[in-house]
Short mmCIF file of C-alpha atoms and ligand atoms in Angstrom, two decimals:
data_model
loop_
_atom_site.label_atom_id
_atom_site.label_comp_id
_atom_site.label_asym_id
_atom_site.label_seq_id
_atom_site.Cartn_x
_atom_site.Cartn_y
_atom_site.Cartn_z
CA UNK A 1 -113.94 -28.63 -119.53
CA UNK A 2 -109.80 -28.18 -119.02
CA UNK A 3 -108.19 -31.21 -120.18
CA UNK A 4 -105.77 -32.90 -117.29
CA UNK A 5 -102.27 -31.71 -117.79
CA UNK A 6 -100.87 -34.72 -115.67
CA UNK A 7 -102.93 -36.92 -118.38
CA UNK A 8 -102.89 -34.59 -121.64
CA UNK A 9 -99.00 -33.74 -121.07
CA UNK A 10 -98.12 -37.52 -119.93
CA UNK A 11 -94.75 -38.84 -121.55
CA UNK A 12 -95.56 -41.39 -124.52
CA UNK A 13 -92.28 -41.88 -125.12
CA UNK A 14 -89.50 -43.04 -122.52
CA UNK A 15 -86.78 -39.79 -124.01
CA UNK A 16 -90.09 -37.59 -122.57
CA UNK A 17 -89.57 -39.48 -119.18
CA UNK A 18 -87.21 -36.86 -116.89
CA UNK A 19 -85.07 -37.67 -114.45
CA UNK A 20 -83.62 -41.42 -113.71
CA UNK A 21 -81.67 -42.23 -116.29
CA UNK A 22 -79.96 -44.55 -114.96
CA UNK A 23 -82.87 -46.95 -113.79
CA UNK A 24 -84.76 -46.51 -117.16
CA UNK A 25 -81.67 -47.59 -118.49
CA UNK A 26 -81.71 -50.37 -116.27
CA UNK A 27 -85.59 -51.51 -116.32
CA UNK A 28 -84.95 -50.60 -120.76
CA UNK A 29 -82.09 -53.25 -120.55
CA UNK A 30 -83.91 -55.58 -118.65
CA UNK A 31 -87.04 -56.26 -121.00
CA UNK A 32 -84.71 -56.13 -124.01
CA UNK A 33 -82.66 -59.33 -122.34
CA UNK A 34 -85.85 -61.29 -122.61
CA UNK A 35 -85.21 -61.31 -126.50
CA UNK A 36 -82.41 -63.42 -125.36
CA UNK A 37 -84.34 -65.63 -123.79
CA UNK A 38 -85.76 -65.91 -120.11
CA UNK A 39 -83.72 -63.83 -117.71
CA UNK A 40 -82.49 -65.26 -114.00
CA UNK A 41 -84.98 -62.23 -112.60
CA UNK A 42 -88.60 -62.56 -114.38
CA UNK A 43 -89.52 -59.96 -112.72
CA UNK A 44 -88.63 -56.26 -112.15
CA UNK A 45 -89.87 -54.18 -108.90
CA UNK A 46 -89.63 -50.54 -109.38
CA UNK A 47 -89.39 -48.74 -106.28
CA UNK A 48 -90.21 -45.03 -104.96
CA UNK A 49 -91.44 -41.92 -103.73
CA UNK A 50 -94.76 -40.91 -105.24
CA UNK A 51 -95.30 -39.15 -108.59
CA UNK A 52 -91.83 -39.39 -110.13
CA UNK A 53 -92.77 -41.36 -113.35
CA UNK A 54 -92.44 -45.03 -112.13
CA UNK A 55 -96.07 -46.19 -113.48
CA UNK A 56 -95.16 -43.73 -117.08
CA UNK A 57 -91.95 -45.75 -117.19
CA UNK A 58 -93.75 -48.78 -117.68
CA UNK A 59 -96.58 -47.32 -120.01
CA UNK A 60 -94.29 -45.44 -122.54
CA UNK A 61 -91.89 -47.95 -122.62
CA UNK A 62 -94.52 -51.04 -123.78
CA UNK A 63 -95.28 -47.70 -126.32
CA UNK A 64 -91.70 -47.89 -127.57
CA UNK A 65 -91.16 -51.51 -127.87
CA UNK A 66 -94.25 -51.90 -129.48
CA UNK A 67 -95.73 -54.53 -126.40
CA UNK A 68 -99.11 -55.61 -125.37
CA UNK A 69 -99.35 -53.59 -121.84
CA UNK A 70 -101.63 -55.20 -119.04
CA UNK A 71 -102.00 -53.44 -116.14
CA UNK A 72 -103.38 -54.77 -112.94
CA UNK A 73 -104.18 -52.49 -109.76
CA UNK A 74 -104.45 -53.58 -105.99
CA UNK A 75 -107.99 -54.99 -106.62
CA UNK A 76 -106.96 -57.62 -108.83
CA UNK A 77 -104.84 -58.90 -106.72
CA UNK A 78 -106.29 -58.35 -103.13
CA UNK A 79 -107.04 -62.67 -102.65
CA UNK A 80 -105.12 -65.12 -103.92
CA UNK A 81 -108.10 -66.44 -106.07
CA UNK A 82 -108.39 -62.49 -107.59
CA UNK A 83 -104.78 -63.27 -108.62
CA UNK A 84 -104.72 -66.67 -110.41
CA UNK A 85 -107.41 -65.73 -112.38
CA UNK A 86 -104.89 -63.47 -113.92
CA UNK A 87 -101.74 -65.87 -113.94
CA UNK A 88 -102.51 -66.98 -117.37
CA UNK A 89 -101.74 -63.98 -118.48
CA UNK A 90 -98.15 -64.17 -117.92
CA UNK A 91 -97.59 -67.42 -119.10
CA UNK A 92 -96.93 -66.05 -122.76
CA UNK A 93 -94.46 -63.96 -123.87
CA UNK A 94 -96.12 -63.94 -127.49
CA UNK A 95 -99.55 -62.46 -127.15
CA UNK A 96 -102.14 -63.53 -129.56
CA UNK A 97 -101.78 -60.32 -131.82
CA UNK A 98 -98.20 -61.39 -132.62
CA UNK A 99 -96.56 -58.64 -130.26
CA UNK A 100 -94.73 -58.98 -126.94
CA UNK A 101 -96.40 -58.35 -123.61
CA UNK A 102 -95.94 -56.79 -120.37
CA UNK A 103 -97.74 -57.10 -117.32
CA UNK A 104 -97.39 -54.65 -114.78
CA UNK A 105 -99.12 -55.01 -111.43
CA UNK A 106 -99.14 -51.12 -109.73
CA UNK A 107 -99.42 -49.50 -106.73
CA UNK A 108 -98.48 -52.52 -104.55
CA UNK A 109 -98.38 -50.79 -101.29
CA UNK A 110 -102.09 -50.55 -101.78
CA UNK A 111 -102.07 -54.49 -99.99
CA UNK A 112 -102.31 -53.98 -96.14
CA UNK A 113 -103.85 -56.47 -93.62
CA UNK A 114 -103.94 -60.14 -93.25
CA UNK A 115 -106.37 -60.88 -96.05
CA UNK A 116 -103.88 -59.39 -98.67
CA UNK A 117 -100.91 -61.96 -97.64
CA UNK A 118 -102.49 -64.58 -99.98
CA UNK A 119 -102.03 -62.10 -102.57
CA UNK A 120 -98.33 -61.58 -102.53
CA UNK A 121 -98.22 -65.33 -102.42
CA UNK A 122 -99.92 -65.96 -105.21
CA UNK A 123 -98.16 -62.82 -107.03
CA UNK A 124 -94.69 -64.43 -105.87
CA UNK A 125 -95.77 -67.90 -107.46
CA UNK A 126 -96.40 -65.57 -110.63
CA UNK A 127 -93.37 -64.37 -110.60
CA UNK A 128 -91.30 -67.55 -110.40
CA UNK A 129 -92.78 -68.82 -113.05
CA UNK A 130 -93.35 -66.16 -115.95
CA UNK A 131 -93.15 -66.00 -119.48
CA UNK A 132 -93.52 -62.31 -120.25
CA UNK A 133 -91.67 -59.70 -117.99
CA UNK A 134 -94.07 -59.11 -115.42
CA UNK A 135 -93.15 -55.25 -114.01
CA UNK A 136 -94.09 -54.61 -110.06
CA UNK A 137 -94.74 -50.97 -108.33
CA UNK A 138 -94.60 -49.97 -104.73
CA UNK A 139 -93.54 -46.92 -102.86
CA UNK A 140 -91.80 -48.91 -100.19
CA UNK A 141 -90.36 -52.34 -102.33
CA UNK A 142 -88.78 -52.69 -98.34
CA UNK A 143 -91.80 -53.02 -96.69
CA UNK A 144 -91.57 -56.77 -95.12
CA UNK A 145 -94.10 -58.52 -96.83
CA UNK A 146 -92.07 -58.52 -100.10
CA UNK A 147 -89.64 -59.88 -98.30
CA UNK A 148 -89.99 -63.11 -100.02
CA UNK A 149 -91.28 -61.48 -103.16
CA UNK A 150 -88.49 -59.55 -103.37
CA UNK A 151 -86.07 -62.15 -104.08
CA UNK A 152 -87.03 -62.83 -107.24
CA UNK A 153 -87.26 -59.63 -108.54
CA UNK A 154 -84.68 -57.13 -110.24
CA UNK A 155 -84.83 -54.59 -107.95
CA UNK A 156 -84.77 -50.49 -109.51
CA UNK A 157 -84.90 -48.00 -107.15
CA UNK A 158 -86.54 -44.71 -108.78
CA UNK A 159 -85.44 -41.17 -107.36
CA UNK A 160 -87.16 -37.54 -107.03
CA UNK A 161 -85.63 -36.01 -110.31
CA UNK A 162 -83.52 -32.87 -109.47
CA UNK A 163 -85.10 -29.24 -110.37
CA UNK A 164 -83.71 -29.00 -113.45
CA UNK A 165 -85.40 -32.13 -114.81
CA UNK A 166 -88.29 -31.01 -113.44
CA UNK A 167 -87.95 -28.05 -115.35
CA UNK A 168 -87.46 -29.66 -118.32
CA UNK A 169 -90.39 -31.17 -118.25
CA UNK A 170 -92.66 -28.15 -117.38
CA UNK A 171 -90.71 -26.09 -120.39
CA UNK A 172 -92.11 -28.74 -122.52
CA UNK A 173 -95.87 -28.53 -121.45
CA UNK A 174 -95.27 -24.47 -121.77
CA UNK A 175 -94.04 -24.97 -125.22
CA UNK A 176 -97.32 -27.12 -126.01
CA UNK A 177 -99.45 -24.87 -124.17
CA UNK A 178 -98.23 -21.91 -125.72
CA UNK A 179 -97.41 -20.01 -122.49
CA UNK A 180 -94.83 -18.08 -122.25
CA UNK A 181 -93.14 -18.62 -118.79
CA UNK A 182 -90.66 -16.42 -116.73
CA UNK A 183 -87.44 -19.06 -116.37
CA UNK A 184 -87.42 -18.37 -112.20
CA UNK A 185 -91.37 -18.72 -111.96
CA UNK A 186 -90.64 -21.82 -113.67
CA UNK A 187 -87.97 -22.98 -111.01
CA UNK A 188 -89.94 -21.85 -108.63
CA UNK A 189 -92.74 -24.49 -109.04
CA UNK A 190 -89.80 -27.33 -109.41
CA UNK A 191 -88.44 -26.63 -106.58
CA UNK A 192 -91.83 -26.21 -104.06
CA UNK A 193 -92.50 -29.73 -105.86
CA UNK A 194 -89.29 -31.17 -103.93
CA UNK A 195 -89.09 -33.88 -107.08
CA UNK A 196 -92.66 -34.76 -107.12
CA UNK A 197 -93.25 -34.11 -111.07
CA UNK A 198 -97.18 -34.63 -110.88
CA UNK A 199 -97.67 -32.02 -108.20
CA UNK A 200 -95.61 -30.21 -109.98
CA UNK A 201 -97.44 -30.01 -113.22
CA UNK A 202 -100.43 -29.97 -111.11
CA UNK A 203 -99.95 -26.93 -109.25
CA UNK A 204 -98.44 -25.46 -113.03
CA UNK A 205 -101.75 -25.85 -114.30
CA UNK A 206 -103.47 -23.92 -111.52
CA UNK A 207 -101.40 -21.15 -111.64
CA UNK A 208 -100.91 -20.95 -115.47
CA UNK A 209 -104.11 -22.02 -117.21
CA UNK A 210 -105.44 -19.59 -119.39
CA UNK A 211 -102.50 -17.16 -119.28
CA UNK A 212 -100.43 -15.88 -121.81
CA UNK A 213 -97.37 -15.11 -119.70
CA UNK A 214 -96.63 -16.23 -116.24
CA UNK A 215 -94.23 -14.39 -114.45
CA UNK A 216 -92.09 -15.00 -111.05
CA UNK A 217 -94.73 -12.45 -109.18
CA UNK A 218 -97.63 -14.56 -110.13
CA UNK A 219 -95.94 -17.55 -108.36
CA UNK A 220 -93.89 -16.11 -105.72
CA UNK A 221 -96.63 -15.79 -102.69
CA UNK A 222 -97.16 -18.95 -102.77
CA UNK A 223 -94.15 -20.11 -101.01
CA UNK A 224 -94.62 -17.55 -98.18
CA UNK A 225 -97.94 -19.30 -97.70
CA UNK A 226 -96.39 -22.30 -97.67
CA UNK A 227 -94.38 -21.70 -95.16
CA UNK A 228 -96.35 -20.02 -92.44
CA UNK A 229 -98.82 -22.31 -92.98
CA UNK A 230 -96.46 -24.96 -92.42
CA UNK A 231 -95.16 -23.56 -88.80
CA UNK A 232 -98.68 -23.20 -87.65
CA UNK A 233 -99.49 -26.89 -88.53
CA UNK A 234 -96.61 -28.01 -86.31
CA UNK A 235 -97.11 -25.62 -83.83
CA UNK A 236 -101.01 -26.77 -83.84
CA UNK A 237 -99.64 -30.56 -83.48
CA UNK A 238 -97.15 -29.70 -80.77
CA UNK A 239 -99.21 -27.31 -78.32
CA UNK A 240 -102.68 -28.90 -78.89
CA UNK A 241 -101.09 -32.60 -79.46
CA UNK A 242 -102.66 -35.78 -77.85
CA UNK A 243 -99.44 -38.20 -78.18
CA UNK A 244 -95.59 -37.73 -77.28
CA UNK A 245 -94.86 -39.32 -80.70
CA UNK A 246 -97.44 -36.93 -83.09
CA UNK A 247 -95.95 -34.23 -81.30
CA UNK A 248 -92.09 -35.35 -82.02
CA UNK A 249 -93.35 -36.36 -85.58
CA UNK A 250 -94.19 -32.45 -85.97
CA UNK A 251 -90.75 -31.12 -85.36
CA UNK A 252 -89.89 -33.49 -87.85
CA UNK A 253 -91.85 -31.69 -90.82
CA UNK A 254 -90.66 -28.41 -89.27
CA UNK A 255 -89.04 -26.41 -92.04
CA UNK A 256 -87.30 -24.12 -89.49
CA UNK A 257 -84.26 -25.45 -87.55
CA UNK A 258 -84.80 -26.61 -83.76
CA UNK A 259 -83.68 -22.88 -82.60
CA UNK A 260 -85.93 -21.27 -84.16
CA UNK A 261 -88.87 -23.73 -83.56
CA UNK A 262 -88.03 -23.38 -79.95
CA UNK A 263 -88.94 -19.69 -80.20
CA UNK A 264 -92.23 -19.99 -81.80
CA UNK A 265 -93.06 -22.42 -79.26
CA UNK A 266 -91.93 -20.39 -76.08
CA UNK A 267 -93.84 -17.00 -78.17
CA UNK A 268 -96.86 -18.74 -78.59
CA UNK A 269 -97.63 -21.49 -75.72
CA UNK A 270 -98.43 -18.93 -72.91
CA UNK A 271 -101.55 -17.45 -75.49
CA UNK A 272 -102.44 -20.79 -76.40
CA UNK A 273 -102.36 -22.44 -72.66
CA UNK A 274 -105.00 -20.28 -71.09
CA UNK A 275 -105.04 -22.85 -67.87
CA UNK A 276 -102.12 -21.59 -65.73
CA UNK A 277 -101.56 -25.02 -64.57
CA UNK A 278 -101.25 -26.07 -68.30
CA UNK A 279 -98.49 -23.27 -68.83
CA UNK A 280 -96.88 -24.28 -66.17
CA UNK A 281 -96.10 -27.28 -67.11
CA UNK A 282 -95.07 -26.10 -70.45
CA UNK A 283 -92.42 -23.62 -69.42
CA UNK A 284 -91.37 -26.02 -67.43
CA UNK A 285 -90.80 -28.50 -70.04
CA UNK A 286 -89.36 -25.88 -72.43
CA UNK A 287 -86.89 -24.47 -69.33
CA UNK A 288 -85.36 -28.48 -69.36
CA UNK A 289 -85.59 -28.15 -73.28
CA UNK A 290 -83.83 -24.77 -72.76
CA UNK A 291 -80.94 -26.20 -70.80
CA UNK A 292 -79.91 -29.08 -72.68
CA UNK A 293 -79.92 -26.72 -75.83
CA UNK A 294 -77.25 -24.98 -73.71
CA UNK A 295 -75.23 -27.91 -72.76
CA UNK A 296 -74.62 -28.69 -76.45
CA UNK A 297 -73.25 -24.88 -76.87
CA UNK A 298 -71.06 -25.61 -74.27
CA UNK A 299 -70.11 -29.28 -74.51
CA UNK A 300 -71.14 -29.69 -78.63
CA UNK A 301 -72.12 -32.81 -77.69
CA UNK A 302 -75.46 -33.16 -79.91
CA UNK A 303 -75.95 -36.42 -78.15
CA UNK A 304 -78.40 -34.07 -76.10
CA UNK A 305 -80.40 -32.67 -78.96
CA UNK A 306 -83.22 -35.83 -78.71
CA UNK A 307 -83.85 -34.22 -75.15
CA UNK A 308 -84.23 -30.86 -76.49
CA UNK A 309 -86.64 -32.24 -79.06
CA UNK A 310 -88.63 -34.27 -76.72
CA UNK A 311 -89.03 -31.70 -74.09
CA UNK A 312 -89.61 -29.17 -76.96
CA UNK A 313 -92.49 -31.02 -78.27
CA UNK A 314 -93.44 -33.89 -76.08
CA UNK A 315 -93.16 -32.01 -72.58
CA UNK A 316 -95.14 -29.36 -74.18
CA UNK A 317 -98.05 -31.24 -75.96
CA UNK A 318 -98.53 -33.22 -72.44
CA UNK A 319 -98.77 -29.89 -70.52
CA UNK A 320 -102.02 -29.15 -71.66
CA UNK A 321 -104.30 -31.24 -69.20
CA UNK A 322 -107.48 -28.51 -68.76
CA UNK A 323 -107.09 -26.05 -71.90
CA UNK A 324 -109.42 -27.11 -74.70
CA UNK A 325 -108.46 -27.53 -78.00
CA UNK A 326 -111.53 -25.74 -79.81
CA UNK A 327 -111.03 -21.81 -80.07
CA UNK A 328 -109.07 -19.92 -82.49
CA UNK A 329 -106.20 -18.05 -81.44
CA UNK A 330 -103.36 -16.55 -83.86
CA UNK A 331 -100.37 -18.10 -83.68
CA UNK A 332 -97.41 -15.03 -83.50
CA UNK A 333 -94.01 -14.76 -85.24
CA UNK A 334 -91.39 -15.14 -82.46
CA UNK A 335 -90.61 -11.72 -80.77
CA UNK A 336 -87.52 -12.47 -79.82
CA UNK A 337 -86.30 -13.25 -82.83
CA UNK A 338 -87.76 -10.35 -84.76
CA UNK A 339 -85.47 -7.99 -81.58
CA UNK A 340 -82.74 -10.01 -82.54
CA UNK A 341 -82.53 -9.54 -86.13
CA UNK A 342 -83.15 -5.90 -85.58
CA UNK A 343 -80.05 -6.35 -83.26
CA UNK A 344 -78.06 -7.50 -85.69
CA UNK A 345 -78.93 -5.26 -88.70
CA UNK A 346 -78.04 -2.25 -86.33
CA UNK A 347 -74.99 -4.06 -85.64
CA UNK A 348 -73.93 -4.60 -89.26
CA UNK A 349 -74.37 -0.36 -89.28
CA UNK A 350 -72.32 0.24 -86.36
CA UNK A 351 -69.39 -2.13 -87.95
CA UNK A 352 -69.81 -0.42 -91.28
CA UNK A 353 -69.70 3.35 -89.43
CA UNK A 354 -66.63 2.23 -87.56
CA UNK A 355 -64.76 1.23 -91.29
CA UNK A 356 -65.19 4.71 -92.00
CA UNK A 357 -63.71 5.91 -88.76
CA UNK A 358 -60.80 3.46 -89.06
CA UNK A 359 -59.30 4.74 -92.36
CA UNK A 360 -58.89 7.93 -90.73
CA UNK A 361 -58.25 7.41 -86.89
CA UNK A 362 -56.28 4.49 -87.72
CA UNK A 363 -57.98 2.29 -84.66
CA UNK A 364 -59.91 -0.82 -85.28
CA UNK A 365 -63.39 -0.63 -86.62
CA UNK A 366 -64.50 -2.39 -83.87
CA UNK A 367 -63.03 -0.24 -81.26
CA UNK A 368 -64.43 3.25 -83.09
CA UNK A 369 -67.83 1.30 -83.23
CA UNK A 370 -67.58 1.26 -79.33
CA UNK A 371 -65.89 4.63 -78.09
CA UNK A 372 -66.41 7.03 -80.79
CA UNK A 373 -69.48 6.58 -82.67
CA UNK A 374 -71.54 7.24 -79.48
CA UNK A 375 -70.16 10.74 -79.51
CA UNK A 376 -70.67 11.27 -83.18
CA UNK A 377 -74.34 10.16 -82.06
CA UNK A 378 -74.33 12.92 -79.94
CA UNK A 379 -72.99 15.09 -82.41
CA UNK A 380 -75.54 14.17 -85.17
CA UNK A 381 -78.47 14.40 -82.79
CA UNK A 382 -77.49 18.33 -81.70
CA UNK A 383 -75.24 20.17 -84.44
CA UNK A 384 -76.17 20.04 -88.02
CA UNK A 385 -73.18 22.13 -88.92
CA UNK A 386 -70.53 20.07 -86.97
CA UNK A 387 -71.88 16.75 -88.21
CA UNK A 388 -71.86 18.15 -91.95
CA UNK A 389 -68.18 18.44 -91.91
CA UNK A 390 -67.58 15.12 -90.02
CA UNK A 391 -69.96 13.24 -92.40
CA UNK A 392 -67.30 14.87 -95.26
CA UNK A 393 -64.41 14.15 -93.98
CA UNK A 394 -65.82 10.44 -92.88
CA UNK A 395 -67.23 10.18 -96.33
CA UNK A 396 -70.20 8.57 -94.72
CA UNK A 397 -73.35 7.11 -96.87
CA UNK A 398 -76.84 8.51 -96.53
CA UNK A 399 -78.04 5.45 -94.36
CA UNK A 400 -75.02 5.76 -91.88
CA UNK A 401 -76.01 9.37 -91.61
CA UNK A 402 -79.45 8.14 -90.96
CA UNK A 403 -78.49 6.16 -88.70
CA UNK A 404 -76.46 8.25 -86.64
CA UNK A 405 -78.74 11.29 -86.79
CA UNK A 406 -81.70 8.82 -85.50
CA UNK A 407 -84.90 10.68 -87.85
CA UNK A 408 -84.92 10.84 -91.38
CA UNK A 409 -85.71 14.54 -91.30
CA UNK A 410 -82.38 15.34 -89.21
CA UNK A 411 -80.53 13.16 -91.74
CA UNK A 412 -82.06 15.18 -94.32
CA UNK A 413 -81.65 18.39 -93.09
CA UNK A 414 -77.61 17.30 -92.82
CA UNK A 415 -77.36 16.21 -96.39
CA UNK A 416 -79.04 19.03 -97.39
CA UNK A 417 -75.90 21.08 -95.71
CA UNK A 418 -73.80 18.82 -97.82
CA UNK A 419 -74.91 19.37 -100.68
N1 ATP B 501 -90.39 -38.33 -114.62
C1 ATP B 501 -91.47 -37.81 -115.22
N2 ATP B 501 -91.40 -37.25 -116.43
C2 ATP B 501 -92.49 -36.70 -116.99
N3 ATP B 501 -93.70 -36.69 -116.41
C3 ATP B 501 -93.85 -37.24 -115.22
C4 ATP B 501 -92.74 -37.82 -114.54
N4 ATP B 501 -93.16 -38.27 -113.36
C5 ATP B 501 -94.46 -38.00 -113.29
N5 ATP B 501 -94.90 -37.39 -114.41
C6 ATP B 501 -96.26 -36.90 -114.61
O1 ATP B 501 -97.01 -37.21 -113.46
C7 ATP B 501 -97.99 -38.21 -113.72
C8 ATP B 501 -97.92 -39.26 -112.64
O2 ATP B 501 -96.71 -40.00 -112.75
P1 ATP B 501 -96.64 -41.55 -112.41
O3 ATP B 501 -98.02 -42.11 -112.39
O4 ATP B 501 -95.66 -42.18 -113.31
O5 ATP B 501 -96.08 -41.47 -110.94
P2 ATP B 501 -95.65 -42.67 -110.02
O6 ATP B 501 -94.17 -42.54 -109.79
O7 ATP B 501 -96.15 -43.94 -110.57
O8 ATP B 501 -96.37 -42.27 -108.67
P3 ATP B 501 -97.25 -43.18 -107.63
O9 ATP B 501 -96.23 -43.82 -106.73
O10 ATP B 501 -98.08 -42.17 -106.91
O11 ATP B 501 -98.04 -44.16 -108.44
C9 ATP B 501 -97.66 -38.73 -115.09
O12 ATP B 501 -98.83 -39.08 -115.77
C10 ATP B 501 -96.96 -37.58 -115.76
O13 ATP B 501 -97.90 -36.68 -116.29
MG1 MG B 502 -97.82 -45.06 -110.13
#
């Protein structure tokens, strides 16, 4: 059995802790002042997105200071009777062992419903009153049932850590591992983990467990997975969605901007919406979409962008009436888009031809791009000789040649000739 790198490669000590400095700081101050005596705030609520080191925070720091740590999860404090029963507990400062204590009570947002409200009631009547810091973890600390809660509580908000800390952190599980890790691999995985450092070193482990070396190609397909299988999940919410606001929501995780998510749409609803009815109604909606998109090129007012988005996703997901949502059918990379690109690579060539051009005609590259490369097309195409010296006295690169020949074995046959 593989030990747990989350758990084997945990911080112990809060210097191993990455990112947030400035809260540790904070939170570190805080428990110190109760050396001092009782603070105004008994009570500290430490606030954030998930796996960023807000529960480690709490466990390596009662590991520094040498504290008793007690740690309570949602079930303890689910009822208001599950909660006195722990009260006690943080009516002492000293503990019986001589040492200081901490009580931390984690993962509040686990309290939903009716039932729980007699929980954060109790826990607020905890808080008023300690004798020991009493630490408290949520995702949200803005959700509104802390409202009152909140109050009494020192309130540190905890941030996704930047790459680099991230980093840092996976450099120090390589060291320990004895891996040796290529420094952009590495970056890689920080940066897919968007700040998360437990997914992170979770998806660090599955790629580098048991290796020697990792290195940027072992890591790199992953984010092209990633993000095709991303598109397809929001195109599968939009085209095959039941509710205006699930398929809004999807645009939302899009990773692509609204452009380009309009294209994979418009390639990939009329395969998808076999009932013609059901397309339709989609083209329809994505025609409206289509207009307001230009309005804002012509007005820039992006006032109009929320009806491009709703038509986009809601119009489309409440087309489909008769098409069922069972079958499997490939979703397509946008056509359009691929042309386009293609467009614009040839276009790049035909600027960088007419440079050449320029320096010697003395016209702009823009205008030799238009009027005189279509002759040296020509030229290229039919007379091997006469393009040889032109290509000379252009001082044209092997692509351009390419280019303007059209087949790589007329280019070659010209450089040849060159020599
Ligand atoms: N900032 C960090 N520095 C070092 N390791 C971290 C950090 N954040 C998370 N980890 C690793 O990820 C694991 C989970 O972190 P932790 O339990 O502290 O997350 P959390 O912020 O409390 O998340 P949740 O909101 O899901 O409870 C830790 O045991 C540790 O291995
Ligand atoms: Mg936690």
């Amino acid at each position: 059995m593989y030990a747990v790198w989350v758990v084997e490669h945990k911080p112990k000590s809060l210097n191993e802790v990455v990112g947030n400095r400035d809260a540790i700081q904070k939170f570190a101050n805080w428990v110190k002042s109760w050396e001092k005596g009782v603070p105004k705030k008994r009570a500290a609520f430490l606030y954030g997105p998930p796996g960023i080191g807000k529960t480690v925070t709490v466990e390596a720091l009662a590991n520094d200071f040498h504290m008793e740590f007690v740690e309570k999860n949602a079930s303890d404090y689910r009822t208001e009777d599950a909660v006195k029963r722990f009260a006690g507990l943080a009516s002492q400062y000293g503990s019986l062992f001589g040492g200081k204590r901490i009580v931390l009570l984690d993962e509040l947002d686990g309290l939903t419903g009716t039932a729980d409200r007699g929980g954060v009631k109790a826990m607020t009547g905890i808080v008023k009153t300690a004798q020991c810091p009493v630490v408290l973890i949520a995702n949200n600390a803005y959700n509104p049932r802390f409202s009152t809660l909140r109050n009494y509580c020192l309130l540190i908000e905890f941030k996704k850590p930047p790459t680099s800390e991230v980093m840092k952190h996976l450099k120090r599980i390589c060291l320990r591992e004895a891996i040796e890790v290529e420094e952009n691999a590495l970056k890689f995985i920080a940066q897919r983990s968007q700040g998360d450092v437990r997914s992170a070193v979770n998806d660090f482990q599955a790629l580098a467990q048991g290796k020697k070396k990792l290195t940027y190609d072992d890591v790199s397909w992953l984010g092209y997975r990633d993000r095709r299988e991303k598109i397809f999940t929001v195109l599968r919410m939009i085209i095959y969605g039941k509710t205006c606001v699930g398929a809004k929501r999807a645009v939302d995780m899009a990773d692509v901007d609204i452009d380009m998510l309009f294209e994979w749409i418009y390639e990939n609803v009329p395969a998808h919406l076999t009932d013609p009815h059901d397309l339709v109604r989609a083209m329809d909606a994505l025609s409206l979409a289509d207009v307001y998109r230009g309005r804002i090129r012509s007005t820039q007012n992006w006032g109009f962008i929320r009806y491009v988005v709703d038509f986009m996703s809601a119009g489309v997901a409440m087309a489909r009436q008769n098409t069922k949502a069972g079958g499997w059918i490939p979703f397509k990379f946008p056509g359009r888009i691929r042309m386009l690109s293609r467009s614009k690579a040839e276009r790049a060539m035909r600027l960088k031809i007419g440079r050449k051009i320029k320096r010697k005609c003395h016209i702009s590259a823009v205008r030799a791009s238009k009027e005189i490369l279509p002759y040296l097309r020509i030229i290229f195409k039919n007379n091997a000789d006469m393009a040889v010296g032109l290509a000379k006295w252009l001082d044209l690169e092997p692509e351009m040649i390419e280019y303007l020949a059209g087949t790589k074995k007329k280019a070659e046959a010209i450089t040849q000739l060159i020599g």
